[in-house]
Coordinates of C-alpha atoms in Angstrom, one line a residue:
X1 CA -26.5 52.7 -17.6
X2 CA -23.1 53.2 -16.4
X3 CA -21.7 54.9 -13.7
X4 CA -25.0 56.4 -11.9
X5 CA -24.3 59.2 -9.6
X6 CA -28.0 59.2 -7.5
X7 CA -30.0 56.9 -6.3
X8 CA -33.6 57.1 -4.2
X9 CA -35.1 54.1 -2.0
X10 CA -38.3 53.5 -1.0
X11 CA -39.3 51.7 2.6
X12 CA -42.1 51.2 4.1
X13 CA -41.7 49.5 7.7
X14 CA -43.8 46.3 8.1
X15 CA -41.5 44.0 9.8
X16 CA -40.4 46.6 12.4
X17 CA -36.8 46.4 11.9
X18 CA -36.2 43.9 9.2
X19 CA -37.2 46.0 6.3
X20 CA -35.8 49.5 7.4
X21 CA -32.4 47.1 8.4
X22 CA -32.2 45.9 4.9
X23 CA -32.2 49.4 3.2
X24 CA -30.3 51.4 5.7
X25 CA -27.2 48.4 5.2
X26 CA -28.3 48.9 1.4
X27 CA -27.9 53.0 1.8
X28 CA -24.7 53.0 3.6
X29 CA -22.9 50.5 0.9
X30 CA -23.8 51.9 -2.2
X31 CA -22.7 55.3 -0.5
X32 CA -19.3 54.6 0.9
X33 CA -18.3 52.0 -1.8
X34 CA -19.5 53.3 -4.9
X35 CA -20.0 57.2 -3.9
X36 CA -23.5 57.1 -5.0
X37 CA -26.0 59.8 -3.7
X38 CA -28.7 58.0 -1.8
X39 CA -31.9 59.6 -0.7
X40 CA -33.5 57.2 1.8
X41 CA -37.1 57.5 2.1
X42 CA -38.9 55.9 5.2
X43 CA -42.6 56.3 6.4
X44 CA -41.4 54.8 10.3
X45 CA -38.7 57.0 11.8
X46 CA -39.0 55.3 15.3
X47 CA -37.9 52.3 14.2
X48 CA -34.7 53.6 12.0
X49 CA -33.5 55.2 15.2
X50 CA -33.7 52.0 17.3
X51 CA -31.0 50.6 14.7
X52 CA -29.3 54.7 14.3
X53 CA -29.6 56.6 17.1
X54 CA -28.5 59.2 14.7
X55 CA -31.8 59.7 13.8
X56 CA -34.2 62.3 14.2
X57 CA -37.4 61.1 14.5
X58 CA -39.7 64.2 13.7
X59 CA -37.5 65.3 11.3
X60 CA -38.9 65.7 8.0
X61 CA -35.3 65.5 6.3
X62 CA -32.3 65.2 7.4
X63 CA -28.1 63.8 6.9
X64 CA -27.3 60.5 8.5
X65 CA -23.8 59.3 8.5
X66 CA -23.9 61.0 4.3
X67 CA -27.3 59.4 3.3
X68 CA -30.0 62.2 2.5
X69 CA -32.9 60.6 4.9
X70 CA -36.5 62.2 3.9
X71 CA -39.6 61.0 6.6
X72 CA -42.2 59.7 3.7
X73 CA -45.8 60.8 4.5
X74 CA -47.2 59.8 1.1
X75 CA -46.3 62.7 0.0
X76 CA -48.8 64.1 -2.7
X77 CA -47.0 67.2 -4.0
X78 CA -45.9 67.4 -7.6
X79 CA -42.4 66.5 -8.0
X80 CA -39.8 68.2 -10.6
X81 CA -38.4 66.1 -12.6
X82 CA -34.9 67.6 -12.1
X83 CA -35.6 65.7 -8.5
X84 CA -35.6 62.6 -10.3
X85 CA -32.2 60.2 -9.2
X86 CA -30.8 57.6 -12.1
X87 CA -31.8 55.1 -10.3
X88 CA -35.4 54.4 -8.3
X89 CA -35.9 51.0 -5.7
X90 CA -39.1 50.7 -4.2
X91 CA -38.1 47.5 -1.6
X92 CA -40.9 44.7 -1.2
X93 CA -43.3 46.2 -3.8
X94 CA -44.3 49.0 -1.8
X95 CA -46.4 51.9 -3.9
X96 CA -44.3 55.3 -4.9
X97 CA -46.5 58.2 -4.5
X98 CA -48.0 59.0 -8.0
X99 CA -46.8 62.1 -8.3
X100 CA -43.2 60.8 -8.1
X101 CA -44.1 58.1 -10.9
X102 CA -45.4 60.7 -12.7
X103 CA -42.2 62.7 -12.6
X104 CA -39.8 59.9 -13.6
X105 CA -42.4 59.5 -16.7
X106 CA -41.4 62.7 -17.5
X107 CA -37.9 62.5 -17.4
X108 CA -35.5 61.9 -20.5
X109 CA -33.8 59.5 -20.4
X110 CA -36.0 57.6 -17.7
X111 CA -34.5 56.4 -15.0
X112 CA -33.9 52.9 -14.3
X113 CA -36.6 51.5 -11.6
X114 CA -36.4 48.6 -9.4
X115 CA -38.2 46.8 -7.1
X116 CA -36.1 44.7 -4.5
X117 CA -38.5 41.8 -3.6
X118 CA -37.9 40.0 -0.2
X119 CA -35.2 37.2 0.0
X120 CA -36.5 33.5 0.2
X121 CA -35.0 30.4 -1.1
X122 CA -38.2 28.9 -3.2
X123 CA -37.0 28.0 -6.8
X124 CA -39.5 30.4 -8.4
X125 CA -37.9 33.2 -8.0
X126 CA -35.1 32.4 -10.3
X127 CA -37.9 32.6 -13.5
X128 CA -39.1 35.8 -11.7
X129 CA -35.3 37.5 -10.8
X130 CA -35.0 40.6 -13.4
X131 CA -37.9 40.3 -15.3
X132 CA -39.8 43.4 -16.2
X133 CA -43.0 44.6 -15.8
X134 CA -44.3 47.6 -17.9
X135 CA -46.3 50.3 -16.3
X136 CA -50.0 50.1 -17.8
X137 CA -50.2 54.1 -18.7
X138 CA -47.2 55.7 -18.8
X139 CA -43.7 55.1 -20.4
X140 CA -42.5 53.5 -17.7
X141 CA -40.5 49.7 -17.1
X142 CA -40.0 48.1 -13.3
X143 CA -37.7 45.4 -13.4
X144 CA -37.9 43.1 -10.2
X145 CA -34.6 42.3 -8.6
X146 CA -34.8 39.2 -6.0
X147 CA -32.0 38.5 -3.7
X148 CA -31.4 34.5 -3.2
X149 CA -29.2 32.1 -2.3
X150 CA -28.1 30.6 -6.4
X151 CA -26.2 32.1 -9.0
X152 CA -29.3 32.8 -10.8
X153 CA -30.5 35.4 -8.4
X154 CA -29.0 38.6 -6.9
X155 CA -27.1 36.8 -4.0
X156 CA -27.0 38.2 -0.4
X157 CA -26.6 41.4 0.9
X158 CA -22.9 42.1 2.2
X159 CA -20.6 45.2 2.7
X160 CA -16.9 45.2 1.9
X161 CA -14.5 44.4 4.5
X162 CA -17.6 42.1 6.6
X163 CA -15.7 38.8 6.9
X164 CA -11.9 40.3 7.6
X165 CA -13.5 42.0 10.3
X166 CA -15.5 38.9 11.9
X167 CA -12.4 36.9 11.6
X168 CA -10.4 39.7 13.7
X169 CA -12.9 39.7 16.5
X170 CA -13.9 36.1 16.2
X171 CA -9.6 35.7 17.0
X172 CA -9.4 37.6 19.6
X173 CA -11.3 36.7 22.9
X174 CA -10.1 39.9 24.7
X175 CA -12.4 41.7 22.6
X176 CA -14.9 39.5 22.7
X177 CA -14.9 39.3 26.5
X178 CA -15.0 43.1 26.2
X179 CA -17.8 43.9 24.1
X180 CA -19.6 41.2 26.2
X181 CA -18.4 42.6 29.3
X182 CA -20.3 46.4 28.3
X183 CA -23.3 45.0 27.9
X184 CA -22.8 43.5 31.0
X185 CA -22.1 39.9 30.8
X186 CA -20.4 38.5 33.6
X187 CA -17.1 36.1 33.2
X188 CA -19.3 33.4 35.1
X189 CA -22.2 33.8 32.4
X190 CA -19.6 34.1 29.5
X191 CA -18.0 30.7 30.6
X192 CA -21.2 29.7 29.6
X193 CA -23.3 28.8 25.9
X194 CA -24.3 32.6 25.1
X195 CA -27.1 32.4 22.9
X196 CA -28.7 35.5 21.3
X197 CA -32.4 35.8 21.0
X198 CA -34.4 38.0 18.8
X199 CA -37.9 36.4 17.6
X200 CA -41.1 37.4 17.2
X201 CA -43.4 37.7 19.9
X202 CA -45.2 35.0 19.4
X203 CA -42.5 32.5 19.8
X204 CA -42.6 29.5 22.6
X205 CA -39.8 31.2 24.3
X206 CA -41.1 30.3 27.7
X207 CA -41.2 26.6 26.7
X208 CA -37.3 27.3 25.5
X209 CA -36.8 28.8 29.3
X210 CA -38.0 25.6 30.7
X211 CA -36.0 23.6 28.8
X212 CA -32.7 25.4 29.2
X213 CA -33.5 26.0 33.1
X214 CA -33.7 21.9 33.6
X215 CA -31.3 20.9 31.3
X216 CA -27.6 20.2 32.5
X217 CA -25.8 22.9 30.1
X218 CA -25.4 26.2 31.5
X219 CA -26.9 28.8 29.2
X220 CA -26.2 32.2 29.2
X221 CA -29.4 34.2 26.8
X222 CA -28.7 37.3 26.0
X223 CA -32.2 39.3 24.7
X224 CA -32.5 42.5 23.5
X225 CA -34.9 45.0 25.4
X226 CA -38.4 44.4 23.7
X227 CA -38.0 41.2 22.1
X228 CA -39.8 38.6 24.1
X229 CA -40.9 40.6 26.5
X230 CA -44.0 38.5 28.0
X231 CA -41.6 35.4 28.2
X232 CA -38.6 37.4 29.6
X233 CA -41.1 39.6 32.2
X234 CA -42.3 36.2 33.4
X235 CA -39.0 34.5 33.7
X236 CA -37.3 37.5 35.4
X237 CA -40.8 38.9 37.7
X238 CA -40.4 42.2 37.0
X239 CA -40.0 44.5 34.1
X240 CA -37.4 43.8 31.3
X241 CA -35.5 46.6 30.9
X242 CA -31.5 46.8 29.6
X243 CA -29.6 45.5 32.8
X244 CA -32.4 43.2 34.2
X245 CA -30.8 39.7 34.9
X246 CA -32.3 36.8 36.4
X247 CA -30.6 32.8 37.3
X248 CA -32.6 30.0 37.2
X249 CA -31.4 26.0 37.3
X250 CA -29.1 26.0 34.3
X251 CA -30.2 29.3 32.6
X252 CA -29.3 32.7 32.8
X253 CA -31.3 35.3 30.5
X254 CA -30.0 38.9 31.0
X255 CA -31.6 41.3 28.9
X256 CA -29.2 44.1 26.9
X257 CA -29.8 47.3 25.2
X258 CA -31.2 47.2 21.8
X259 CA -28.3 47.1 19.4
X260 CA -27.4 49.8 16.4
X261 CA -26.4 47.4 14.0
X262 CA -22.8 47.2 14.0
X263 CA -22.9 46.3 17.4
X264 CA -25.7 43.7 16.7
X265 CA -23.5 42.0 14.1
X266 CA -20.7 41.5 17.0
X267 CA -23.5 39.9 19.3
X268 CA -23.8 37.7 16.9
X269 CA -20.1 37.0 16.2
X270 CA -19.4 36.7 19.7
X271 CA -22.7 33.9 20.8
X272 CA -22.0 30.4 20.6
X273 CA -26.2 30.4 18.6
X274 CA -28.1 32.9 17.5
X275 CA -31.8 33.2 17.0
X276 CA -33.0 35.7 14.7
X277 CA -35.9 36.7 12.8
X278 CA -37.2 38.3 9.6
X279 CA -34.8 39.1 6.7
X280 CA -31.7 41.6 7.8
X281 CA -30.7 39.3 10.8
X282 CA -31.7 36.2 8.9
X283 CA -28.6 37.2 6.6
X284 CA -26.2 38.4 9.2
X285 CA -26.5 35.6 11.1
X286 CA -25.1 33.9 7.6
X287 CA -22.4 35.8 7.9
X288 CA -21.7 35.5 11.4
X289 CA -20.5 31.9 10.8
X290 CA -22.4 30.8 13.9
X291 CA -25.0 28.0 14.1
X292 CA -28.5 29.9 14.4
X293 CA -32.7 29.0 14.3
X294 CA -34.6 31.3 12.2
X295 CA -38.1 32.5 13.0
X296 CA -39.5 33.4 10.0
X297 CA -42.1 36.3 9.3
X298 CA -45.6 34.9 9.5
X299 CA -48.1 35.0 6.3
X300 CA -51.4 34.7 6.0
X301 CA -52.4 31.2 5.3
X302 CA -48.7 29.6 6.7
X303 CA -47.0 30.4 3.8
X304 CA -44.1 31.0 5.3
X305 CA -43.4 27.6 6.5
X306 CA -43.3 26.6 2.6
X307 CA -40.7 29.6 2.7
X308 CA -38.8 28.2 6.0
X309 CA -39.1 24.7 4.2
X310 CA -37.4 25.7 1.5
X311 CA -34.4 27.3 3.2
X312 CA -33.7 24.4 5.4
X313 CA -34.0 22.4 2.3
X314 CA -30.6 23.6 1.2
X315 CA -29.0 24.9 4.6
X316 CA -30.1 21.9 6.7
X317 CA -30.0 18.8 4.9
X318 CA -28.5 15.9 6.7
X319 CA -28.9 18.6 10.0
X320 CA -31.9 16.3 11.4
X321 CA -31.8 18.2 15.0
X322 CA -31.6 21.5 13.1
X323 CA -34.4 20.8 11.0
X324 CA -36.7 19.5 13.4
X325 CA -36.0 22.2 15.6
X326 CA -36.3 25.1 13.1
X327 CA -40.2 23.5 11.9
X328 CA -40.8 23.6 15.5
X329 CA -40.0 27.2 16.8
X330 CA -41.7 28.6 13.6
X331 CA -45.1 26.1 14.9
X332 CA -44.7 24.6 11.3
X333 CA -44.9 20.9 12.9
X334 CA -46.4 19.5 15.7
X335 CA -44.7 20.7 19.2
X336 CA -43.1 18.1 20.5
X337 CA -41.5 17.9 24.3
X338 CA -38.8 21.1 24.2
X339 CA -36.6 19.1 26.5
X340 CA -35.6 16.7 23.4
X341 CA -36.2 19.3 20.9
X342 CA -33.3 20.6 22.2
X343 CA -30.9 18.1 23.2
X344 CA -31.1 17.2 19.8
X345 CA -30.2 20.5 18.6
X346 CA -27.3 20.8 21.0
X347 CA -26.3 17.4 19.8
X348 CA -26.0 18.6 16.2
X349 CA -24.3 22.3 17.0
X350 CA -20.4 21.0 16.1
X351 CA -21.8 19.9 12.2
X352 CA -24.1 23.0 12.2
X353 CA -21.4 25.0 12.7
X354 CA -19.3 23.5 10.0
X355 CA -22.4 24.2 7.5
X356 CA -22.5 28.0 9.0
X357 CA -19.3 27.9 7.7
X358 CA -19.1 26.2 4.2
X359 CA -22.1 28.1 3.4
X360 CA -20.7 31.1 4.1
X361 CA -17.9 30.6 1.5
X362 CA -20.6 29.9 -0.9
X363 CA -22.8 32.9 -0.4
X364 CA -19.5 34.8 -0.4
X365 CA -18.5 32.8 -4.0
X366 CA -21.7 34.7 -5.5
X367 CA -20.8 38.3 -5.0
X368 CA -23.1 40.9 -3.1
X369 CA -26.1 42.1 -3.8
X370 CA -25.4 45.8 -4.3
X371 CA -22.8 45.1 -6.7
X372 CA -25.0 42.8 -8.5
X373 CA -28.3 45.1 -8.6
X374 CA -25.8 47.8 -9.9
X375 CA -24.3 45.3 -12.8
X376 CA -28.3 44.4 -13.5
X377 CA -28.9 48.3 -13.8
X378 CA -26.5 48.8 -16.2
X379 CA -27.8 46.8 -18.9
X380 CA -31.2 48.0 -19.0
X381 CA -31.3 51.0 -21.7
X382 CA -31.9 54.2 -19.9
X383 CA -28.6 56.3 -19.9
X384 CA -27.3 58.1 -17.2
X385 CA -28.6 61.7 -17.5
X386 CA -25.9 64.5 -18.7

């Protein structure tokens, strides 16, 4: 396949904004940097809009920022096969609706399909990364396209341009200071360590308060309005909406409005640590150069702590505080007192941020995703469609 013109992609939102983050960064780069025609197909509209505003949530199609977005109800009309793109991604194995399979069957040429599986650092997936998998009726072939963190998978996703405009703002504190200051940060609470929080709910953010509150650095936590909220509505005693601030011992935790994404990426840029969950801030907190904690998406019988294992495996080694601390904010070890937990942490934050660093450059060393899923598409057989 060379040089595809369309392109459709699949979501359906199960981590509320990790999966719908992914593919709307996805959307916007194979649009505006290889003038592809993206349809964007999403069954939760709510949740797009909390990272667009630009989004109409009731709207059964619309044009957002040039990406076709269509509101997917599983849909069972028949489909034309003249409505058929080049190229089809379903992300994270969700299920097309039959009667779309059954179009791109009858299509000639086929297009090329892809599923984009969810990122983790396990050694498996490079056996797994672009093998194929034959539909059992019709003549149809999926090929599975893993994102990763080696040369032998599809690498990270990242836009042009990313790190030249980090580095700018990262430079210049007036800017900084003012994108703090219209969230509302005050100098005082800027002087401070910002740290951005974003975790699931089930997180011991409360014990984290404690800690930070009787600890002798002052700590400025900036959370976005309804992450946390049981923690942050205790903390605060009232109700955590955008503006609500509250100062106790050593900590500071005003909450902010939740963040489009651009403007979540310069949170990021601009906090001294970041935690983040799930997959899309995961990887933008990579990018951010920053030290951060991850909280990982839970699975049924823990196995996501063999996923968060494996990730610290390569990111953390010789990071003991790191480590320790990551295993036990995702409740993957036993919890011990928060107070150490995270001195120990804070005691490792200069070398953590030389790894945020140095692994940047690497991740950066094996190209972007898109690019690469594109390359991958265009060795698989199916030409592009006169």
């Amino acid at each position: 396949m060379r040089n595809p013109r369309t392109l459709a992609l699949f979501c359906k939102v199960v981590d509320n904004f990790g999966d719908i983050g992914i593919c709307w960064r996805l959307s916007r780069q194979l649009q505006r940097e290889h003038g592809i025609a993206v349809t964007l197909w999403v069954d939760d509209l709510k949740s797009f809009r909390r990272l667009c505003p630009d989004v109409v949530p009731d709207a059964d199609a619309q044009h957002v920022q040039g990406i076709e977005v269509r509101h997917w109800r599983d849909q069972d009309g028949a489909f034309a096969p003249e409505e058929i793109p080049d190229i089809v991604i379903e992300f994270f194995g969700c299920e097309l609706p039959p009667a779309y399979v059954a179009a791109m069957a009858q299509c000639e040429p086929r297009p090329v399909w892809l599923n984009l599986e969810g990122l983790t650092a396990e050694e498996w997936v490079e056996g797994c990364h672009g093998l194929p998998s034959m539909h059992p009726r019709l003549p149809l072939t999926k090929h599975f396209f893993f994102p990763g963190f080696t040369a032998k998978t599809g690498g990270l996703l990242r836009e042009a341009g990313l790190d030249e405009a980090r580095q700018r703002f990262q430079s210049d504190p007036a800017a900084m200071q003012g994108f703090l200051g219209q969230l509302g940060v005050s100098p005082a609470e800027m002087a401070a360590m910002k740290v951005s929080l974003f975790c699931y709910p089930h997180a011991p953010v409360a014990d984290l308060f404690a800690a930070w509150s009787d600890g002798g650095t002052a700590v400025t936590c900036l959370v976005p309005e309804g992450v946390a909220t049981a923690a942050v509505q205790s903390f605060l005693g009232g109700t955590p909406r955008a503006g609500a601030v509250h100062a106790q011992g050593a900590l500071t935790v005003r909450v902010i409005p939740f963040l489009p994404q651009p403007d979540y990426d310069r949170l990021l840029w601009a906090c001294d640590l970041n935690f983040v969950r799930g997959e899309d801030s995961f990887v933008r907190a990579q990018w951010a150069q920053r030290p951060f904690v991850w909280h990982i998406y839970p699975q049924d019988e823990n196995l996501h702590h063999k996923k968060l294992r494996a990730f610290l495996q390569r990111y953390a080694s010789g990071l003991d505080g790191l480590e320790a601390f990551s295993l036990e904010w995702n409740g993957a070890t036993a919890q011990q007192a928060w107070p150490q937990s995270w001195d120990s942490l804070r005691a490792d934050l200069a070398g953590i941020e030389r790894r945020a660093v140095e692994w940047s450059g690497r991740m950066q060393a094996l190209g972007n995703l898109t690019s690469g899923m594109l390359a991958f598409a265009a060795t698989l057989r199916e030409p592009v469609r006169a």
